[in-house]
Tab-separated table of C-alpha atoms (C1' of nucleotides) and ligand atoms in Angstrom:
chain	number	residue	atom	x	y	z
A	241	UNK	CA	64.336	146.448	48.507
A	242	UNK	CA	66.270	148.442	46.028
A	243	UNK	CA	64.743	149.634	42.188
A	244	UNK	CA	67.291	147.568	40.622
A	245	UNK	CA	66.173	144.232	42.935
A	246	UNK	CA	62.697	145.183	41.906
A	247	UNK	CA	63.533	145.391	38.398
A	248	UNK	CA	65.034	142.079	38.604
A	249	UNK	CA	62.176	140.617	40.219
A	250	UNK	CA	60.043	141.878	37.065
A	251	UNK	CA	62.207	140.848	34.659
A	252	UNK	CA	62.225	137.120	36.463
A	253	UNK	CA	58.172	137.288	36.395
A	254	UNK	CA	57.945	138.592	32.735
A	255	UNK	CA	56.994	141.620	33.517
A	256	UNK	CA	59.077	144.485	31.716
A	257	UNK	CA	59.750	147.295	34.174
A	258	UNK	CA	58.430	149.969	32.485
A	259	UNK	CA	58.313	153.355	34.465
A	260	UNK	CA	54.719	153.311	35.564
A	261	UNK	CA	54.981	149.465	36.934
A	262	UNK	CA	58.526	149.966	38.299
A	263	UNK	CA	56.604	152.927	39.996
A	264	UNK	CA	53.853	151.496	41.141
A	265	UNK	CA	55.570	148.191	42.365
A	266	UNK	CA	58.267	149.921	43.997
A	267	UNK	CA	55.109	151.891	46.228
A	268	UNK	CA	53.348	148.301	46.735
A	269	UNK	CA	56.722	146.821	48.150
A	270	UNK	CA	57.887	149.725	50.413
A	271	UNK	CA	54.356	149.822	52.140
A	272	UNK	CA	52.538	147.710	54.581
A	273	UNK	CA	49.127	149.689	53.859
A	274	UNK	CA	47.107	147.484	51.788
A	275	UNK	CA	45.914	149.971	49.461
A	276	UNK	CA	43.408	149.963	46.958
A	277	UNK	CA	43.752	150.791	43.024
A	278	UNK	CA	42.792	154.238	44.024
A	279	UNK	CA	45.368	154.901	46.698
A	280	UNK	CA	47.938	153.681	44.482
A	281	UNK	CA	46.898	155.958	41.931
A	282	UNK	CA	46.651	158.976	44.849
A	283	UNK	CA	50.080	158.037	45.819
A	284	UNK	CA	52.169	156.890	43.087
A	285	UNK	CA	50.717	159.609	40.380
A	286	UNK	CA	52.495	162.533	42.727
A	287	UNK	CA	55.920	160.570	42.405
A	288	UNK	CA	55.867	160.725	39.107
A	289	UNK	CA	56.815	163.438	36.198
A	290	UNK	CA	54.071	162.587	34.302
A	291	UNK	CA	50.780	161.656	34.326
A	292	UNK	CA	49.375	158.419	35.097
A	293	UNK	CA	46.313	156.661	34.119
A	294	UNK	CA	43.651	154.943	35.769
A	295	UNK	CA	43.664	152.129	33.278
A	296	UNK	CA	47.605	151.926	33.399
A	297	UNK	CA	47.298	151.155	37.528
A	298	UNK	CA	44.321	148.331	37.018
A	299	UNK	CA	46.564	146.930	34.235
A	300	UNK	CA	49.514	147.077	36.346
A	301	UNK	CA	48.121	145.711	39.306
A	302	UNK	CA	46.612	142.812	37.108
A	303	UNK	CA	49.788	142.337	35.374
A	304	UNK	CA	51.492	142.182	38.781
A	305	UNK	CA	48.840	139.624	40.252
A	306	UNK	CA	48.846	137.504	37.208
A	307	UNK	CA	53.060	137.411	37.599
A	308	UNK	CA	52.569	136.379	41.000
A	309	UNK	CA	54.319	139.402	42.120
A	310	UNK	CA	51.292	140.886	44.447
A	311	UNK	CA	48.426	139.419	45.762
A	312	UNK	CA	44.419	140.857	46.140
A	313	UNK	CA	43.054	140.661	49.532
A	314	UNK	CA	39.561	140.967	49.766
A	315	UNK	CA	37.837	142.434	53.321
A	316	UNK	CA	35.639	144.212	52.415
A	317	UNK	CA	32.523	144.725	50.207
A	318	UNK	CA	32.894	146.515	46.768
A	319	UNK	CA	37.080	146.778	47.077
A	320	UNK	CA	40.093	145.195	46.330
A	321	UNK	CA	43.374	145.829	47.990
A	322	UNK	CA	46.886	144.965	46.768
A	323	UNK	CA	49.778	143.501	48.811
A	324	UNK	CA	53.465	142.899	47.721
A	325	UNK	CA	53.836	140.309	50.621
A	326	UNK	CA	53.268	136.955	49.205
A	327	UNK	CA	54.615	135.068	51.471
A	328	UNK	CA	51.797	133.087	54.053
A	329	UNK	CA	50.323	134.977	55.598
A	330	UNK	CA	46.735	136.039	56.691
A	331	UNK	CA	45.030	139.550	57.644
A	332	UNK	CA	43.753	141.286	60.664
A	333	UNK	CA	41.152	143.642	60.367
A	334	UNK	CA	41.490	146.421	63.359
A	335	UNK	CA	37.583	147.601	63.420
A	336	UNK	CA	38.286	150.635	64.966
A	337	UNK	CA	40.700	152.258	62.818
A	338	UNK	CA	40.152	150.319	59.701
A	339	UNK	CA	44.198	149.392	58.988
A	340	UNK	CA	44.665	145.758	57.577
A	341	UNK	CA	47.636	143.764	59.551
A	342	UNK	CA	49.309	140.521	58.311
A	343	UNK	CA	49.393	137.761	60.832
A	344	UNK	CA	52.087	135.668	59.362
A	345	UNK	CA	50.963	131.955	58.544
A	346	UNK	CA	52.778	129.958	61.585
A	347	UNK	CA	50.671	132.169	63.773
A	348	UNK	CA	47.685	129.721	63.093
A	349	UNK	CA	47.506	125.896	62.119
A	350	UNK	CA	48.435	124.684	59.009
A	351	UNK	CA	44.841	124.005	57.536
A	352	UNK	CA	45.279	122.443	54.041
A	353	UNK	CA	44.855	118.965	55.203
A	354	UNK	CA	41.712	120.006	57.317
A	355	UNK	CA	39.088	119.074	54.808
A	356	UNK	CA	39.726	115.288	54.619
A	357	UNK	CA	39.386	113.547	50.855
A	358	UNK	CA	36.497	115.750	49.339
A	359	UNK	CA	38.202	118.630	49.091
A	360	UNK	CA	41.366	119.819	47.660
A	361	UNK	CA	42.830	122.752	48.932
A	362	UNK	CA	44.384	124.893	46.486
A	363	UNK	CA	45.004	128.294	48.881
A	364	UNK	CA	43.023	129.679	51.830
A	365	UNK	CA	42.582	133.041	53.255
A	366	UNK	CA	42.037	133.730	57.119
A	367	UNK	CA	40.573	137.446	57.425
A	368	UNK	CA	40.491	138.171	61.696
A	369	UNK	CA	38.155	141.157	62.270
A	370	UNK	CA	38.608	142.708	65.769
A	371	UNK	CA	40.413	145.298	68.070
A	372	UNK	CA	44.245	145.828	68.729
A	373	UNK	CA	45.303	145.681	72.468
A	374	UNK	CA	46.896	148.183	74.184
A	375	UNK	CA	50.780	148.231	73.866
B	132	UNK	CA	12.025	126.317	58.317
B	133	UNK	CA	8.010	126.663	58.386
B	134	UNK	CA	6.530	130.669	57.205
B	135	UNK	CA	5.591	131.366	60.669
B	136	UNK	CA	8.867	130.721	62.038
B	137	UNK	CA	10.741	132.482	60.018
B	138	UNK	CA	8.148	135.036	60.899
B	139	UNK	CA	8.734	134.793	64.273
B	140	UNK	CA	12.698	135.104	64.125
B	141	UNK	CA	12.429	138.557	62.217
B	142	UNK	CA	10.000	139.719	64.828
B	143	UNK	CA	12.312	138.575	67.496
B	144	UNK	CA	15.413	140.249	66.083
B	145	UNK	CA	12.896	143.398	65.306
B	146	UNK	CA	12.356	143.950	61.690
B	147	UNK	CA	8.705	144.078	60.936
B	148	UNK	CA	8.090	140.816	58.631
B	149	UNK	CA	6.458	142.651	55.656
B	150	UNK	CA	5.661	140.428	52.453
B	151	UNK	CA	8.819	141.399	50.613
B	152	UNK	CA	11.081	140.768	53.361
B	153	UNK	CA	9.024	136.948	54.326
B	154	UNK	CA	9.509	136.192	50.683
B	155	UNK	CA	13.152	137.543	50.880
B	156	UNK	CA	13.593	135.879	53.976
B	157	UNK	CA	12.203	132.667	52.989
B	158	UNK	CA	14.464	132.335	49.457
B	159	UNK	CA	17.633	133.082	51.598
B	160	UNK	CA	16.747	130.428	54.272
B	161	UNK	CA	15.822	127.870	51.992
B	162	UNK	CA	18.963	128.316	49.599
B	163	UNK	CA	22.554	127.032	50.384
B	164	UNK	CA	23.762	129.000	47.050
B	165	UNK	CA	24.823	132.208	48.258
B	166	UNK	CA	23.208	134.221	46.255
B	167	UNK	CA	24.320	137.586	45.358
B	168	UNK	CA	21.773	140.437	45.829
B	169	UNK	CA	20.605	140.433	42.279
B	170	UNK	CA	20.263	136.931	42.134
B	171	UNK	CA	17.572	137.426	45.256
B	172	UNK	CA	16.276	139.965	42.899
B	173	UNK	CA	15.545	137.615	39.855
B	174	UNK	CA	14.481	134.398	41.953
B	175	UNK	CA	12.513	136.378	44.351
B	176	UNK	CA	10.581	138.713	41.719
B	177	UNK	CA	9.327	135.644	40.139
B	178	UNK	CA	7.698	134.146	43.629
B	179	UNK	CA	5.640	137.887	44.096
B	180	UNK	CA	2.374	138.697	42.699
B	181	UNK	CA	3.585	142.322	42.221
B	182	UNK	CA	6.788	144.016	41.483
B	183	UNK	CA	10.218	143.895	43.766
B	184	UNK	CA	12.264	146.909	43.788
B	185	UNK	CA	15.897	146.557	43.492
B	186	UNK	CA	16.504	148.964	46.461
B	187	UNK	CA	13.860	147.232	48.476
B	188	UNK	CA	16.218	144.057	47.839
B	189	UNK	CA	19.472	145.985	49.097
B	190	UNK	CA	17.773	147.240	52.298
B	191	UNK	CA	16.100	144.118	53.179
B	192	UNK	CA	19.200	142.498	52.697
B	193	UNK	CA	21.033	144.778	55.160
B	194	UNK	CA	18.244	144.924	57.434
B	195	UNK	CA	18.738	141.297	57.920
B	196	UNK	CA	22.681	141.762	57.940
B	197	UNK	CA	22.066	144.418	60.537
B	198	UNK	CA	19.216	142.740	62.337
B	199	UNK	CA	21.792	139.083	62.505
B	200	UNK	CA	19.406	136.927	60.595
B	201	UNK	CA	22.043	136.500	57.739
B	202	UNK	CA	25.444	137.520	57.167
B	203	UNK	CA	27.675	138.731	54.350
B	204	UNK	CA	30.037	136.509	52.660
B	205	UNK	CA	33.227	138.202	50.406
B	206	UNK	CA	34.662	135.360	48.438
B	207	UNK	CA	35.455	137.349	45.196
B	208	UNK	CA	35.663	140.784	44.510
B	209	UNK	CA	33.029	143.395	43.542
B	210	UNK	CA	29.922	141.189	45.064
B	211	UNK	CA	28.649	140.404	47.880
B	212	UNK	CA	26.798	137.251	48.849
B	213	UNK	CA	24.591	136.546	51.390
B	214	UNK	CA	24.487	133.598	53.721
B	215	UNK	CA	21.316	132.675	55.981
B	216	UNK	CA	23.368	130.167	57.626
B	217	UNK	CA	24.919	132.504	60.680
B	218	UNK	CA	26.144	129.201	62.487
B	219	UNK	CA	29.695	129.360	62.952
B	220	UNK	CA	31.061	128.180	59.425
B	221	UNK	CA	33.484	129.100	56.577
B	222	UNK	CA	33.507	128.380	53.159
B	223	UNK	CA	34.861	126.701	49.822
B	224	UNK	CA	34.990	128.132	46.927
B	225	UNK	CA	35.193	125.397	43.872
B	226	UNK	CA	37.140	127.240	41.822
B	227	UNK	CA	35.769	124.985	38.817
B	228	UNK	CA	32.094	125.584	39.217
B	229	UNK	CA	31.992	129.004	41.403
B	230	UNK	CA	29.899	127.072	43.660
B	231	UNK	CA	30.466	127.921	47.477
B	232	UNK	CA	29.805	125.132	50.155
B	233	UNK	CA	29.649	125.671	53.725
B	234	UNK	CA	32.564	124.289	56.010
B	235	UNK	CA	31.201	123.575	59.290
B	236	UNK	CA	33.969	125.530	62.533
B	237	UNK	CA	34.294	122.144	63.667
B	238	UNK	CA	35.863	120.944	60.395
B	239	UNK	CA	39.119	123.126	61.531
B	240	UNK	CA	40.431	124.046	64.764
B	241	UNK	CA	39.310	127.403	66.723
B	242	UNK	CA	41.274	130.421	65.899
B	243	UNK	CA	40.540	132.826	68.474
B	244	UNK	CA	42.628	132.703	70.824
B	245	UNK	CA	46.132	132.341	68.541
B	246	UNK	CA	47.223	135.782	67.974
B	247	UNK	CA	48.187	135.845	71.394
B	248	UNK	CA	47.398	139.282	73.415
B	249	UNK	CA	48.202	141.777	71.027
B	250	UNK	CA	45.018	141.097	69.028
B	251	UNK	CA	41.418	140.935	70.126
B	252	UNK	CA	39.629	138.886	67.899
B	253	UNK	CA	35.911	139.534	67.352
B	254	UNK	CA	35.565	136.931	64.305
B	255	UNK	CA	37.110	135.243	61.458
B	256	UNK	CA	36.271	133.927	57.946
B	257	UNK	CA	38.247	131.705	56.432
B	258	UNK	CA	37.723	131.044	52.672
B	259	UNK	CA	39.450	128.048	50.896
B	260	UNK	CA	39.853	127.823	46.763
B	261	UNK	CA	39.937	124.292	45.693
B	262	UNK	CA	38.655	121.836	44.083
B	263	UNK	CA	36.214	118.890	44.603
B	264	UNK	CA	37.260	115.771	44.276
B	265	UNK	CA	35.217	112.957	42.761
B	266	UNK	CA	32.338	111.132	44.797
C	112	DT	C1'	-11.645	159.011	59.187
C	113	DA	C1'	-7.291	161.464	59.829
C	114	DC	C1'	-2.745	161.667	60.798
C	115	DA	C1'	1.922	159.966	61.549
C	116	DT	C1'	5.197	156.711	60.528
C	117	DA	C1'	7.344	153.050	58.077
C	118	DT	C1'	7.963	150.883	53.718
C	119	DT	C1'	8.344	150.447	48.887
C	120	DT	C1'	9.177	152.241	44.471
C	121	DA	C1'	11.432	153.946	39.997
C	122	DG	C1'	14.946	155.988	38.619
C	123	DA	C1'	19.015	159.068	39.381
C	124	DA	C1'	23.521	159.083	41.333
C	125	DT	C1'	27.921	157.135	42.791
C	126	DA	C1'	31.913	154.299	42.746
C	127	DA	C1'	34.868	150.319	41.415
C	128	DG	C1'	36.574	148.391	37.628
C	129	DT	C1'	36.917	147.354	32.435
C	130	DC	C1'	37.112	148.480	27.643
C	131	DT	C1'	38.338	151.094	23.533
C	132	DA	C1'	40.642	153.343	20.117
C	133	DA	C1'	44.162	156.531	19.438
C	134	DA	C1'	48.802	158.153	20.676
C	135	DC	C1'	53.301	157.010	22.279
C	136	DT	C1'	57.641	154.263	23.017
C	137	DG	C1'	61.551	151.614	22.233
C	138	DA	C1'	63.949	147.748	20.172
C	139	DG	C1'	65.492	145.711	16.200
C	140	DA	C1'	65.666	145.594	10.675
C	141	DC	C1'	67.311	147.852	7.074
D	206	DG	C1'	69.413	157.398	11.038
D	207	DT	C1'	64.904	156.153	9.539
D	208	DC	C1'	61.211	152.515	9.342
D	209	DT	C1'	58.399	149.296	11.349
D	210	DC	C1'	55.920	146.872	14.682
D	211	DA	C1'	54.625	145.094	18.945
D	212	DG	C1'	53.867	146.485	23.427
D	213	DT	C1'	52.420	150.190	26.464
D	214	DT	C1'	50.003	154.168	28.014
D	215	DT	C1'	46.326	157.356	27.759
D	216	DA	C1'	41.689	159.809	28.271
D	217	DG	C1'	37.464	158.972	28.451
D	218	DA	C1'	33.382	156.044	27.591
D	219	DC	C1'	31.207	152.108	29.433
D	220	DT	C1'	29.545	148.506	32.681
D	221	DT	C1'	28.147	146.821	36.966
D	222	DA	C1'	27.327	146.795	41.998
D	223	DT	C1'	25.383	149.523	45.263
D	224	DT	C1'	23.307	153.659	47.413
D	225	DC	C1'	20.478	157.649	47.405
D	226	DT	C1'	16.306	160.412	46.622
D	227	DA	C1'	11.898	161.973	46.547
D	228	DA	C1'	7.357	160.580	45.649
D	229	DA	C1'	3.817	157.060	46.306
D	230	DT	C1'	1.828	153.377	49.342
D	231	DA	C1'	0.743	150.891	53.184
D	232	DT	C1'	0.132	150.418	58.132
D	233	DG	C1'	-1.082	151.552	62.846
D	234	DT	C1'	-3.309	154.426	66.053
D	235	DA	C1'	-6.261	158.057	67.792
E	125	MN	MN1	56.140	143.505	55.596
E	126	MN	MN1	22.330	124.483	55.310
E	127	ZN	ZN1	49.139	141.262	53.770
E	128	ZN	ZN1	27.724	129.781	54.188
DNA sequence: TACATATTTAGAATAAGTCTAAACTGAGAC
DNA sequence: GTCTCAGTTTAGACTTATTCTAAATATGTA
């Protein structure tokens, strides 16, 4: 995606693209990584001029979860990664080496009707913990 | 569950059934709330004649994580909750109340085998956010 | 009893995340 | 062009979840 599509998709959210969140959401939508608040501070910070704060990337990343522009995944204790891929899609945990895959939703069964009348299904999240094959 | 039950299942998965772990034990199996660790430490402490450590409640609780008489549940980040229900299950988060229920496997259809043969899938969790409806 | 080992403890340390109050920025109003 | 003000960024203090540490206790065995 180019800067100026990003900036567009800010400006669409309500978010203004100042340099630190154009920054930082430019990172989160070249990368399939998954990183947490601190790796987005690791990597974005050296990009930049300037400094950046640690308060500026947790109020980014809010800002940009609240707009609907990135999403938290939780799978793990005690951290929260970011992912600019909104779209359905669940998460695949490779044990060995750690790395967080998305498993696009039509890979599994649509399960919002699952739950019969009781519940009502706003969102669900599908985390697979296992290995990768070979090839 | 009966005391000397649960006695015997921590001797049978090897961790030595001391009072604070029975009494830890006992809360966790007798609880569908999910309690967060310092949750067992306030409705536990109150059950003991003497005091309860909060690192005694941390490694009992991953003793028992470790030793497969409970398991970890993420739902929400920066805690985790523990679950002495290790049947195959998911959950439900009621996004009103922040109460968790257990969804039984059989309430949705089995997962592991359809990622195909690129992935080897050890487990899953699958957390829906919704709400109850009335009755 | 004596010794070794496992367990528990209080409190220090760490790490993720939030808050605060001051400094900075940039877009109008004049 | 300066003034003003709201919005943003900043460094660092603070909070909270969790782990670590080193000393004290309990347990099991010889
Ligand atoms: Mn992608
Ligand atoms: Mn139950
Ligand atoms: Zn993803
Ligand atoms: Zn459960």
């Amino acid at each position: 995606m180019e800067s100026q599509e990003i900036e567009k998709l800010l400006l669409s959210k309500g978010v203004k693209p100042t340099p630190q969140r154009m920054v930082i959401a430019e990172f989160l939508i070249h990368t399939h990584s998954h990183p947490t608040a601190e790796e987005v501070l690791e990597e974005v910070s050296t990009k930049l001029p300037c400094a950046l704060s640690r308060a500026t990337v947790y109020n980014t990343l809010n800002s940009l979860v609240q707009a609907g522009v990135i999403q938290e995944v939780f799978t793990e204790p005690g951290k929260t990664r970011y992912d600019a891929n909104i779209s359905d899609h669940h998460h695949f945990v490779d044990v060995k080496s750690g790395k967080i895959l998305d498993i696009p939703g039509d890979m599994v069964p649509k399960l919002q009707e699952q739950l019969g009348a009781k519940f009502k299904v706003h969102s669900y999240q599908i985390t697979f913990y296992g290995e990768l094959n070979e090839q």
